[in-house]
Amino acid sequence: MKIYNNTYYNNTPSFGKFIKITGNPHSVKTFRTELIHKTDKYMTLGVKKDKHKSILYLFSGKHFDEFIDIGTNMHFGTFRRNVEKYMKTKPQKLSLKKAEKKLL
């Protein structure tokens, strides 16, 4: 007698990442374009703090879903300036060099 398992699990949890990468604006911009061309796993959000500092946030999985939920319920400009304040979890912080090694 053969028993076939035809059970499909559609309700699998999506594990995600919420990463914060800091650096100078030119380097962050080139890293962002390389990342976008290489993979489409991450949603990116760039924030320029001042002339010499820029922050790139990467969202995937459950953090991307949370980003969409928050973004639809409030003014995007307010959310963009205070991403860490409105997200439920703190981002994993990476330098630009470590991010290039891990993600590219």
Tab-separated table of N, CA, C and O in Angstrom:
chain	number	residue	atom	x	y	z
A	1	MET	N	0.835	-1.174	0.000
A	1	MET	CA	0.000	0.000	0.000
A	1	MET	C	0.883	1.241	0.000
A	1	MET	O	1.804	1.366	0.790
A	2	LYS	N	0.640	2.162	-0.888
A	2	LYS	CA	1.407	3.397	-0.980
A	2	LYS	C	0.603	4.535	-0.387
A	2	LYS	O	-0.597	4.645	-0.617
A	3	ILE	N	1.286	5.369	0.360
A	3	ILE	CA	0.650	6.545	0.940
A	3	ILE	C	1.303	7.769	0.313
A	3	ILE	O	2.523	7.920	0.347
A	4	TYR	N	0.506	8.609	-0.263
A	4	TYR	CA	1.010	9.824	-0.884
A	4	TYR	C	0.710	11.013	0.014
A	4	TYR	O	-0.394	11.143	0.521
A	5	ASN	N	1.686	11.842	0.162
A	5	ASN	CA	1.510	13.047	0.977
A	5	ASN	C	1.284	14.224	0.038
A	5	ASN	O	2.203	14.692	-0.614
A	6	ASN	N	0.076	14.659	-0.062
A	6	ASN	CA	-0.270	15.773	-0.940
A	6	ASN	C	-0.555	17.040	-0.160
A	6	ASN	O	-1.369	17.852	-0.552
A	7	THR	N	0.096	17.193	0.964
A	7	THR	CA	-0.130	18.357	1.794
A	7	THR	C	0.781	19.490	1.332
A	7	THR	O	1.985	19.331	1.232
A	8	TYR	N	0.190	20.628	1.071
A	8	TYR	CA	0.954	21.810	0.670
A	8	TYR	C	0.775	22.874	1.731
A	8	TYR	O	-0.324	23.139	2.178
A	9	TYR	N	1.848	23.483	2.121
A	9	TYR	CA	1.796	24.528	3.129
A	9	TYR	C	1.956	25.881	2.461
A	9	TYR	O	3.027	26.239	2.015
A	10	ASN	N	0.867	26.586	2.350
A	10	ASN	CA	0.893	27.913	1.751
A	10	ASN	C	1.142	29.002	2.784
A	10	ASN	O	1.361	30.143	2.430
A	11	ASN	N	1.094	28.647	4.032
A	11	ASN	CA	1.191	29.637	5.085
A	11	ASN	C	2.566	29.635	5.739
A	11	ASN	O	2.688	29.694	6.938
A	12	THR	N	3.616	29.536	4.947
A	12	THR	CA	4.966	29.522	5.492
A	12	THR	C	5.372	30.933	5.871
A	12	THR	O	5.056	31.891	5.151
A	13	PRO	N	6.047	31.103	6.999
A	13	PRO	CA	6.471	32.449	7.392
A	13	PRO	C	7.574	32.960	6.479
A	13	PRO	O	8.435	32.201	6.044
A	14	SER	N	7.526	34.224	6.174
A	14	SER	CA	8.567	34.816	5.346
A	14	SER	C	9.572	35.510	6.253
A	14	SER	O	9.233	36.421	6.984
A	15	PHE	N	10.773	35.010	6.237
A	15	PHE	CA	11.825	35.612	7.040
A	15	PHE	C	12.491	36.694	6.210
A	15	PHE	O	12.711	36.527	5.025
A	16	GLY	N	12.795	37.786	6.840
A	16	GLY	CA	13.316	38.894	6.083
A	16	GLY	C	14.448	39.594	6.767
A	16	GLY	O	14.880	39.218	7.848
A	17	LYS	N	14.900	40.605	6.109
A	17	LYS	CA	16.004	41.406	6.620
A	17	LYS	C	15.614	42.875	6.613
A	17	LYS	O	14.868	43.332	5.762
A	18	PHE	N	16.166	43.571	7.568
A	18	PHE	CA	16.045	45.017	7.655
A	18	PHE	C	17.461	45.500	7.946
A	18	PHE	O	17.969	45.327	9.039
A	19	ILE	N	18.110	46.041	6.939
A	19	ILE	CA	19.529	46.385	7.018
A	19	ILE	C	19.710	47.876	6.801
A	19	ILE	O	19.070	48.477	5.939
A	20	LYS	N	20.629	48.457	7.581
A	20	LYS	CA	20.973	49.865	7.456
A	20	LYS	C	22.443	49.952	7.052
A	20	LYS	O	23.321	49.439	7.744
A	21	ILE	N	22.701	50.607	5.922
A	21	ILE	CA	24.061	50.768	5.412
A	21	ILE	C	24.359	52.257	5.337
A	21	ILE	O	23.588	53.018	4.759
A	22	THR	N	25.472	52.662	5.934
A	22	THR	CA	25.854	54.072	5.922
A	22	THR	C	27.139	54.256	5.129
A	22	THR	O	27.956	53.354	5.013
A	23	GLY	N	27.286	55.449	4.594
A	23	GLY	CA	28.481	55.784	3.825
A	23	GLY	C	28.310	57.127	3.156
A	23	GLY	O	27.339	57.843	3.383
A	24	ASN	N	29.291	57.464	2.295
A	24	ASN	CA	29.148	58.723	1.578
A	24	ASN	C	28.162	58.536	0.420
A	24	ASN	O	27.959	57.429	-0.060
A	25	PRO	N	27.511	59.602	-0.001
A	25	PRO	CA	26.409	59.486	-0.967
A	25	PRO	C	26.784	58.812	-2.293
A	25	PRO	O	26.014	58.009	-2.821
A	26	HIS	N	27.963	59.104	-2.817
A	26	HIS	CA	28.361	58.527	-4.101
A	26	HIS	C	28.547	57.012	-3.993
A	26	HIS	O	28.071	56.259	-4.843
A	27	SER	N	29.212	56.550	-2.942
A	27	SER	CA	29.451	55.121	-2.758
A	27	SER	C	28.157	54.364	-2.506
A	27	SER	O	27.958	53.258	-3.010
A	28	VAL	N	27.275	54.953	-1.729
A	28	VAL	CA	25.994	54.312	-1.444
A	28	VAL	C	25.159	54.216	-2.724
A	28	VAL	O	24.517	53.190	-2.974
A	29	LYS	N	25.199	55.237	-3.551
A	29	LYS	CA	24.433	55.226	-4.794
A	29	LYS	C	24.949	54.150	-5.759
A	29	LYS	O	24.158	53.433	-6.371
A	30	THR	N	26.266	54.016	-5.882
A	30	THR	CA	26.817	52.979	-6.769
A	30	THR	C	26.522	51.583	-6.233
A	30	THR	O	26.203	50.676	-6.998
A	31	PHE	N	26.601	51.402	-4.912
A	31	PHE	CA	26.260	50.112	-4.319
A	31	PHE	C	24.796	49.768	-4.568
A	31	PHE	O	24.462	48.628	-4.894
A	32	ARG	N	23.943	50.761	-4.446
A	32	ARG	CA	22.512	50.548	-4.657
A	32	ARG	C	22.224	50.122	-6.088
A	32	ARG	O	21.438	49.194	-6.323
A	33	THR	N	22.838	50.761	-7.064
A	33	THR	CA	22.600	50.389	-8.462
A	33	THR	C	23.143	48.994	-8.751
A	33	THR	O	22.512	48.222	-9.474
A	34	GLU	N	24.299	48.634	-8.189
A	34	GLU	CA	24.847	47.286	-8.371
A	34	GLU	C	23.920	46.243	-7.761
A	34	GLU	O	23.689	45.183	-8.344
A	35	LEU	N	23.392	46.544	-6.581
A	35	LEU	CA	22.500	45.611	-5.902
A	35	LEU	C	21.202	45.424	-6.680
A	35	LEU	O	20.703	44.302	-6.815
A	36	ILE	N	20.664	46.489	-7.214
A	36	ILE	CA	19.422	46.408	-7.986
A	36	ILE	C	19.622	45.600	-9.260
A	36	ILE	O	18.764	44.801	-9.643
A	37	HIS	N	20.767	45.770	-9.917
A	37	HIS	CA	21.026	45.039	-11.153
A	37	HIS	C	21.341	43.567	-10.895
A	37	HIS	O	21.064	42.717	-11.737
A	38	LYS	N	21.900	43.271	-9.727
A	38	LYS	CA	22.295	41.897	-9.434
A	38	LYS	C	21.133	41.047	-8.916
A	38	LYS	O	20.999	39.896	-9.285
A	39	THR	N	20.323	41.595	-8.034
A	39	THR	CA	19.239	40.820	-7.438
A	39	THR	C	18.012	41.701	-7.225
A	39	THR	O	18.122	42.907	-7.107
A	40	ASP	N	16.875	41.051	-7.172
A	40	ASP	CA	15.646	41.787	-6.901
A	40	ASP	C	15.008	41.332	-5.592
A	40	ASP	O	13.812	41.474	-5.391
A	41	LYS	N	15.803	40.800	-4.675
A	41	LYS	CA	15.298	40.323	-3.394
A	41	LYS	C	15.021	41.448	-2.415
A	41	LYS	O	14.262	41.274	-1.482
A	42	TYR	N	15.645	42.596	-2.614
A	42	TYR	CA	15.555	43.675	-1.636
A	42	TYR	C	14.849	44.889	-2.207
A	42	TYR	O	15.007	45.227	-3.374
A	43	MET	N	14.084	45.555	-1.353
A	43	MET	CA	13.545	46.863	-1.667
A	43	MET	C	14.471	47.858	-0.990
A	43	MET	O	14.814	47.693	0.167
A	44	THR	N	14.899	48.863	-1.708
A	44	THR	CA	15.856	49.819	-1.163
A	44	THR	C	15.199	51.171	-0.953
A	44	THR	O	14.305	51.568	-1.689
A	45	LEU	N	15.689	51.850	0.078
A	45	LEU	CA	15.236	53.202	0.381
A	45	LEU	C	16.468	54.008	0.756
A	45	LEU	O	17.139	53.706	1.732
A	46	GLY	N	16.783	55.004	-0.047
A	46	GLY	CA	17.934	55.850	0.218
A	46	GLY	C	17.537	57.141	0.898
A	46	GLY	O	16.562	57.777	0.506
A	47	VAL	N	18.295	57.519	1.931
A	47	VAL	CA	18.040	58.751	2.667
A	47	VAL	C	19.357	59.502	2.780
A	47	VAL	O	20.335	58.965	3.290
A	48	LYS	N	19.376	60.729	2.291
A	48	LYS	CA	20.574	61.550	2.378
A	48	LYS	C	20.461	62.442	3.605
A	48	LYS	O	19.589	63.294	3.686
A	49	LYS	N	21.342	62.214	4.581
A	49	LYS	CA	21.281	62.954	5.835
A	49	LYS	C	21.902	64.344	5.706
A	49	LYS	O	21.354	65.327	6.157
A	50	ASP	N	23.084	64.413	5.133
A	50	ASP	CA	23.719	65.703	4.868
A	50	ASP	C	24.635	65.540	3.657
A	50	ASP	O	24.549	64.546	2.940
A	51	LYS	N	25.510	66.491	3.437
A	51	LYS	CA	26.357	66.488	2.242
A	51	LYS	C	27.327	65.308	2.212
A	51	LYS	O	27.681	64.812	1.150
A	52	HIS	N	27.736	64.824	3.391
A	52	HIS	CA	28.767	63.790	3.454
A	52	HIS	C	28.271	62.450	3.992
A	52	HIS	O	29.063	61.536	4.167
A	53	LYS	N	26.992	62.321	4.275
A	53	LYS	CA	26.476	61.083	4.851
A	53	LYS	C	25.152	60.699	4.205
A	53	LYS	O	24.255	61.519	4.069
A	54	SER	N	25.076	59.431	3.818
A	54	SER	CA	23.864	58.898	3.227
A	54	SER	C	23.576	57.531	3.844
A	54	SER	O	24.487	56.799	4.213
A	55	ILE	N	22.301	57.191	3.958
A	55	ILE	CA	21.891	55.918	4.540
A	55	ILE	C	21.051	55.166	3.515
A	55	ILE	O	20.189	55.738	2.856
A	56	LEU	N	21.330	53.879	3.402
A	56	LEU	CA	20.558	53.008	2.527
A	56	LEU	C	19.907	51.933	3.388
A	56	LEU	O	20.584	51.222	4.123
A	57	TYR	N	18.580	51.849	3.320
A	57	TYR	CA	17.841	50.828	4.045
A	57	TYR	C	17.443	49.741	3.058
A	57	TYR	O	16.967	50.032	1.965
A	58	LEU	N	17.625	48.479	3.460
A	58	LEU	CA	17.212	47.340	2.653
A	58	LEU	C	16.112	46.590	3.393
A	58	LEU	O	16.243	46.293	4.578
A	59	PHE	N	15.040	46.277	2.684
A	59	PHE	CA	13.908	45.558	3.260
A	59	PHE	C	13.653	44.308	2.446
A	59	PHE	O	13.682	44.347	1.218
A	60	SER	N	13.374	43.201	3.129
A	60	SER	CA	12.933	41.990	2.443
A	60	SER	C	12.075	41.172	3.387
A	60	SER	O	12.138	41.320	4.606
A	61	GLY	N	11.253	40.312	2.815
A	61	GLY	CA	10.417	39.403	3.595
A	61	GLY	C	9.396	40.119	4.453
A	61	GLY	O	8.677	40.998	4.004
A	62	LYS	N	9.339	39.714	5.725
A	62	LYS	CA	8.328	40.272	6.625
A	62	LYS	C	8.553	41.752	6.889
A	62	LYS	O	7.604	42.492	7.127
A	63	HIS	N	9.791	42.211	6.803
A	63	HIS	CA	10.070	43.638	7.003
A	63	HIS	C	9.571	44.463	5.815
A	63	HIS	O	9.156	45.606	5.984
A	64	PHE	N	9.596	43.887	4.630
A	64	PHE	CA	9.039	44.567	3.465
A	64	PHE	C	7.529	44.722	3.625
A	64	PHE	O	6.971	45.779	3.317
A	65	ASP	N	6.877	43.669	4.114
A	65	ASP	CA	5.431	43.744	4.355
A	65	ASP	C	5.102	44.813	5.392
A	65	ASP	O	4.137	45.570	5.245
A	66	GLU	N	5.910	44.898	6.440
A	66	GLU	CA	5.710	45.919	7.468
A	66	GLU	C	5.923	47.318	6.891
A	66	GLU	O	5.188	48.249	7.205
A	67	PHE	N	6.929	47.464	6.019
A	67	PHE	CA	7.200	48.738	5.351
A	67	PHE	C	5.988	49.184	4.538
A	67	PHE	O	5.582	50.342	4.593
A	68	ILE	N	5.383	48.272	3.810
A	68	ILE	CA	4.209	48.590	2.997
A	68	ILE	C	3.034	48.997	3.890
A	68	ILE	O	2.336	49.970	3.607
A	69	ASP	N	2.830	48.258	4.980
A	69	ASP	CA	1.724	48.588	5.886
A	69	ASP	C	1.884	49.975	6.495
A	69	ASP	O	0.933	50.749	6.555
A	70	ILE	N	3.073	50.293	6.938
A	70	ILE	CA	3.322	51.600	7.549
A	70	ILE	C	3.249	52.702	6.504
A	70	ILE	O	2.684	53.763	6.732
A	71	GLY	N	3.820	52.441	5.335
A	71	GLY	CA	3.847	53.445	4.283
A	71	GLY	C	2.487	53.827	3.749
A	71	GLY	O	2.277	54.955	3.307
A	72	THR	N	1.541	52.914	3.794
A	72	THR	CA	0.211	53.228	3.295
A	72	THR	C	-0.636	53.971	4.327
A	72	THR	O	-1.629	54.600	3.969
A	73	ASN	N	-0.237	53.912	5.591
A	73	ASN	CA	-1.040	54.534	6.637
A	73	ASN	C	-0.565	55.916	7.051
A	73	ASN	O	-1.215	56.557	7.874
A	74	MET	N	0.541	56.393	6.524
A	74	MET	CA	1.028	57.716	6.922
A	74	MET	C	1.702	58.400	5.742
A	74	MET	O	1.942	57.789	4.710
A	75	HIS	N	2.004	59.653	5.903
A	75	HIS	CA	2.690	60.434	4.880
A	75	HIS	C	4.090	59.853	4.671
A	75	HIS	O	4.831	59.648	5.628
A	76	PHE	N	4.436	59.582	3.419
A	76	PHE	CA	5.704	58.909	3.139
A	76	PHE	C	6.919	59.738	3.526
A	76	PHE	O	7.935	59.211	3.957
A	77	GLY	N	6.843	61.051	3.389
A	77	GLY	CA	7.968	61.914	3.757
A	77	GLY	C	8.296	61.826	5.237
A	77	GLY	O	9.459	61.798	5.633
A	78	THR	N	7.292	61.759	6.061
A	78	THR	CA	7.490	61.610	7.501
A	78	THR	C	8.112	60.262	7.812
A	78	THR	O	9.032	60.163	8.619
A	79	PHE	N	7.620	59.231	7.164
A	79	PHE	CA	8.153	57.892	7.389
A	79	PHE	C	9.593	57.787	6.908
A	79	PHE	O	10.434	57.180	7.566
A	80	ARG	N	9.894	58.394	5.773
A	80	ARG	CA	11.235	58.300	5.197
A	80	ARG	C	12.293	58.942	6.092
A	80	ARG	O	13.407	58.450	6.199
A	81	ARG	N	11.950	60.051	6.735
A	81	ARG	CA	12.910	60.722	7.615
A	81	ARG	C	13.117	59.985	8.929
A	81	ARG	O	14.125	60.173	9.588
A	82	ASN	N	12.158	59.150	9.335
A	82	ASN	CA	12.219	58.454	10.624
A	82	ASN	C	11.915	56.966	10.476
A	82	ASN	O	11.049	56.431	11.164
A	83	VAL	N	12.608	56.285	9.602
A	83	VAL	CA	12.330	54.878	9.329
A	83	VAL	C	12.489	54.025	10.578
A	83	VAL	O	11.618	53.218	10.918
A	84	GLU	N	13.572	54.210	11.303
A	84	GLU	CA	13.842	53.377	12.475
A	84	GLU	C	12.834	53.618	13.598
A	84	GLU	O	12.577	52.726	14.401
A	85	LYS	N	12.274	54.796	13.647
A	85	LYS	CA	11.292	55.118	14.687
A	85	LYS	C	9.986	54.344	14.477
A	85	LYS	O	9.373	53.879	15.441
A	86	TYR	N	9.564	54.179	13.232
A	86	TYR	CA	8.275	53.577	12.948
A	86	TYR	C	8.320	52.070	12.713
A	86	TYR	O	7.299	51.408	12.811
A	87	MET	N	9.475	51.506	12.403
A	87	MET	CA	9.578	50.059	12.239
A	87	MET	C	9.590	49.394	13.612
A	87	MET	O	10.079	49.957	14.582
A	88	LYS	N	9.070	48.181	13.700
A	88	LYS	CA	8.977	47.487	14.981
A	88	LYS	C	10.330	46.969	15.468
A	88	LYS	O	10.542	46.840	16.655
A	89	THR	N	11.217	46.634	14.560
A	89	THR	CA	12.519	46.095	14.934
A	89	THR	C	13.624	47.059	14.539
A	89	THR	O	13.457	47.895	13.648
A	90	LYS	N	14.755	46.927	15.174
A	90	LYS	CA	15.924	47.735	14.839
A	90	LYS	C	16.651	47.108	13.655
A	90	LYS	O	16.701	45.882	13.530
A	91	PRO	N	17.248	47.917	12.789
A	91	PRO	CA	17.936	47.355	11.628
A	91	PRO	C	19.286	46.748	12.001
A	91	PRO	O	19.923	47.136	12.978
A	92	GLN	N	19.693	45.811	11.194
A	92	GLN	CA	21.038	45.269	11.303
A	92	GLN	C	21.957	46.283	10.628
A	92	GLN	O	21.736	46.663	9.479
A	93	LYS	N	22.980	46.748	11.328
A	93	LYS	CA	23.852	47.785	10.794
A	93	LYS	C	25.060	47.144	10.116
A	93	LYS	O	25.701	46.265	10.677
A	94	LEU	N	25.332	47.604	8.909
A	94	LEU	CA	26.480	47.136	8.148
A	94	LEU	C	27.221	48.320	7.563
A	94	LEU	O	26.609	49.306	7.165
A	95	SER	N	28.526	48.185	7.511
A	95	SER	CA	29.301	49.185	6.785
A	95	SER	C	29.190	48.865	5.300
A	95	SER	O	28.753	47.774	4.911
A	96	LEU	N	29.599	49.783	4.484
A	96	LEU	CA	29.492	49.596	3.041
A	96	LEU	C	30.370	48.446	2.564
A	96	LEU	O	29.965	47.651	1.714
A	97	LYS	N	31.553	48.308	3.132
A	97	LYS	CA	32.466	47.225	2.729
A	97	LYS	C	31.908	45.861	3.094
A	97	LYS	O	31.979	44.913	2.307
A	98	LYS	N	31.362	45.726	4.297
A	98	LYS	CA	30.782	44.446	4.724
A	98	LYS	C	29.547	44.112	3.894
A	98	LYS	O	29.304	42.953	3.574
A	99	ALA	N	28.769	45.114	3.554
A	99	ALA	CA	27.577	44.893	2.752
A	99	ALA	C	27.949	44.413	1.354
A	99	ALA	O	27.274	43.538	0.796
A	100	GLU	N	29.008	44.966	0.798
A	100	GLU	CA	29.450	44.521	-0.540
A	100	GLU	C	29.886	43.062	-0.495
A	100	GLU	O	29.615	42.302	-1.417
A	101	LYS	N	30.572	42.653	0.574
A	101	LYS	CA	31.013	41.268	0.687
A	101	LYS	C	29.842	40.310	0.876
A	101	LYS	O	29.822	39.240	0.307
A	102	LYS	N	28.864	40.696	1.703
A	102	LYS	CA	27.746	39.805	2.016
A	102	LYS	C	26.693	39.766	0.928
A	102	LYS	O	26.121	38.712	0.656
A	103	LEU	N	26.374	40.903	0.347
A	103	LEU	CA	25.206	40.971	-0.533
A	103	LEU	C	25.534	40.912	-2.013
A	103	LEU	O	24.657	40.593	-2.822
A	104	LEU	N	26.743	41.253	-2.408
A	104	LEU	CA	27.078	41.219	-3.830
A	104	LEU	C	27.919	40.042	-4.126
A	104	LEU	O	28.158	39.128	-4.216
